[in-house]
Coordinates of N, CA and C in Angstrom, one line a residue:
G2 N 208.7 64.3 -2.8 CA 208.3 63.0 -2.9 C 206.9 62.8 -3.5
A3 N 206.0 63.8 -3.2 CA 204.7 63.7 -3.8 C 204.6 63.9 -5.3
V4 N 205.5 64.8 -5.8 CA 205.6 65.0 -7.2 C 206.1 63.7 -7.9
V5 N 207.1 63.1 -7.4 CA 207.6 61.8 -8.0 C 206.5 60.8 -7.9
D6 N 205.8 60.6 -6.8 CA 204.8 59.7 -6.7 C 203.7 59.9 -7.7
G7 N 203.3 61.2 -7.9 CA 202.3 61.6 -8.9 C 202.7 61.2 -10.3
V8 N 204.0 61.5 -10.7 CA 204.4 61.1 -12.0 C 204.4 59.6 -12.2
E9 N 204.9 58.9 -11.2 CA 204.9 57.4 -11.4 C 203.5 56.9 -11.4
E10 N 202.6 57.4 -10.6 CA 201.2 57.0 -10.7 C 200.5 57.2 -12.0
A11 N 200.7 58.4 -12.5 CA 200.1 58.8 -13.8 C 200.7 57.9 -14.9
L12 N 201.9 57.6 -15.0 CA 202.5 56.8 -16.0 C 202.2 55.3 -15.8
R13 N 202.1 54.9 -14.6 CA 201.7 53.5 -14.3 C 200.2 53.3 -14.8
G14 N 199.4 54.4 -14.8 CA 198.0 54.3 -15.2 C 197.9 54.0 -16.7
I15 N 199.0 54.3 -17.5 CA 199.0 54.0 -18.9 C 200.0 52.8 -19.2
G16 N 200.3 52.1 -18.1 CA 201.1 50.9 -18.3 C 202.6 51.1 -18.4
E17 N 203.1 52.2 -17.9 CA 204.5 52.4 -18.0 C 205.2 52.4 -16.6
K18 N 206.3 51.7 -16.5 CA 207.1 51.7 -15.2 C 208.5 52.1 -15.6
P19 N 209.1 52.9 -14.7 CA 210.5 53.3 -14.9 C 211.5 52.1 -14.9
V20 N 212.4 52.1 -15.9 CA 213.4 51.1 -15.9 C 214.5 51.4 -14.9
R21 N 214.6 52.6 -14.5 CA 215.6 53.0 -13.5 C 215.1 54.3 -12.7
R22 N 215.4 54.3 -11.5 CA 215.0 55.4 -10.6 C 216.2 55.7 -9.7
E23 N 216.7 57.0 -9.8 CA 217.8 57.4 -9.0 C 217.4 58.7 -8.3
G24 N 218.0 58.9 -7.1 CA 217.8 60.1 -6.4 C 218.4 60.0 -5.0
D25 N 218.5 61.2 -4.4 CA 219.0 61.2 -3.1 C 218.0 61.0 -2.0
R26 N 218.4 60.7 -0.9 CA 217.5 60.4 0.2 C 216.6 61.5 0.6
E27 N 217.1 62.7 0.4 CA 216.3 63.9 0.8 C 215.3 64.3 -0.3
Q28 N 215.2 63.5 -1.4 CA 214.3 63.8 -2.5 C 214.5 65.2 -3.1
R29 N 215.8 65.6 -3.1 CA 216.0 67.0 -3.7 C 216.2 66.9 -5.2
W30 N 216.6 65.7 -5.7 CA 216.7 65.5 -7.1 C 216.4 64.0 -7.4
V31 N 215.4 63.7 -8.1 CA 215.0 62.3 -8.4 C 214.9 62.2 -9.9
L32 N 215.5 61.2 -10.5 CA 215.5 60.9 -11.9 C 214.7 59.6 -12.2
L33 N 213.7 59.7 -13.0 CA 212.9 58.5 -13.4 C 213.2 58.3 -14.9
D34 N 213.7 57.1 -15.2 CA 214.1 56.8 -16.6 C 213.1 55.8 -17.2
Y35 N 212.4 56.2 -18.2 CA 211.4 55.4 -18.9 C 211.9 55.0 -20.3
L36 N 213.2 55.1 -20.5 CA 213.8 54.9 -21.8 C 213.5 56.0 -22.8
D37 N 212.3 56.1 -23.3 CA 211.9 57.2 -24.2 C 211.7 58.5 -23.6
L38 N 211.5 58.5 -22.3 CA 211.3 59.7 -21.5 C 212.1 59.6 -20.2
V39 N 212.7 60.7 -19.9 CA 213.5 60.8 -18.6 C 212.9 62.0 -17.9
V40 N 212.5 61.8 -16.6 CA 211.9 62.8 -15.8 C 212.8 63.2 -14.7
H41 N 213.1 64.5 -14.6 CA 213.9 65.0 -13.5 C 213.0 65.8 -12.6
V42 N 213.0 65.4 -11.3 CA 212.2 66.2 -10.3 C 213.2 66.8 -9.4
Q43 N 213.3 68.1 -9.4 CA 214.4 68.8 -8.6 C 213.8 69.8 -7.6
H44 N 214.4 69.9 -6.5 CA 214.1 71.0 -5.6 C 214.6 72.3 -6.2
S45 N 214.0 73.4 -5.9 CA 214.2 74.7 -6.6 C 215.7 75.1 -6.5
D46 N 216.4 74.8 -5.4 CA 217.8 75.1 -5.3 C 218.7 74.4 -6.4
E47 N 218.4 73.1 -6.5 CA 219.1 72.2 -7.4 C 218.8 72.6 -8.9
R48 N 217.5 73.0 -9.1 CA 217.1 73.4 -10.4 C 217.9 74.6 -10.9
R49 N 218.0 75.6 -10.0 CA 218.7 76.8 -10.3 C 220.2 76.5 -10.5
F50 N 220.8 75.7 -9.7 CA 222.2 75.4 -9.8 C 222.6 74.7 -11.0
Y51 N 221.8 73.6 -11.4 CA 222.2 72.8 -12.5 C 221.6 73.3 -13.8
A52 N 220.5 74.1 -13.8 CA 220.0 74.7 -15.0 C 219.9 73.8 -16.2
L53 N 219.2 72.7 -16.0 CA 219.1 71.7 -17.2 C 218.5 72.3 -18.4
E54 N 217.6 73.3 -18.2 CA 216.9 73.9 -19.3 C 217.9 74.6 -20.3
R55 N 219.0 75.1 -19.7 CA 220.0 75.7 -20.5 C 220.7 74.7 -21.5
L56 N 220.8 73.5 -21.0 CA 221.4 72.4 -21.9 C 220.5 72.1 -23.1
W57 N 219.2 72.2 -22.9 CA 218.3 71.8 -23.9 C 217.6 73.0 -24.6
Q58 N 218.1 74.2 -24.4 CA 217.4 75.4 -24.9 C 217.3 75.4 -26.5
D59 N 218.2 74.7 -27.2 CA 218.2 74.8 -28.6 C 217.3 73.7 -29.3
T60 N 216.8 72.8 -28.5 CA 216.0 71.7 -29.1 C 214.5 72.1 -29.2
P61 N 213.8 71.6 -30.2 CA 212.4 72.0 -30.3 C 211.6 71.3 -29.3
P62 N 210.5 71.9 -28.8 CA 209.7 71.3 -27.8 C 208.9 70.2 -28.4
I63 N 208.6 69.2 -27.6 CA 207.7 68.1 -28.0 C 206.4 68.1 -27.2
V64 N 205.3 68.3 -27.9 CA 204.0 68.4 -27.2 C 203.6 66.9 -26.9
L65 N 203.4 66.7 -25.6 CA 203.0 65.3 -25.2 C 201.5 65.1 -25.2
G66 N 200.7 66.2 -25.1 CA 199.2 66.1 -25.1 C 198.7 65.5 -23.8
L67 N 199.4 65.9 -22.7 CA 199.0 65.4 -21.4 C 198.1 66.4 -20.7
D68 N 197.2 66.0 -19.9 CA 196.3 66.8 -19.1 C 197.1 67.2 -17.8
I69 N 197.7 68.4 -17.8 CA 198.5 68.8 -16.7 C 197.8 69.9 -15.9
R70 N 197.5 69.6 -14.6 CA 196.8 70.5 -13.8 C 197.8 71.2 -12.9
R71 N 197.8 72.5 -12.8 CA 198.7 73.3 -12.0 C 198.0 73.9 -10.9

């Protein structure tokens, strides 16, 4: 939940709101749809199981120029 809140807060700070938000009640997978950008926030088990990176491995990366702190 904190990661989803952080994404929404950061994008709201630049005037963006999701047009659609989907997710389960346990917050194990939440999808935020901003039309030009779709954000998936997944629990590690779901991330391993669905392996979305595998679906997109042939596409070139897009540099967003965001200040991401880890």
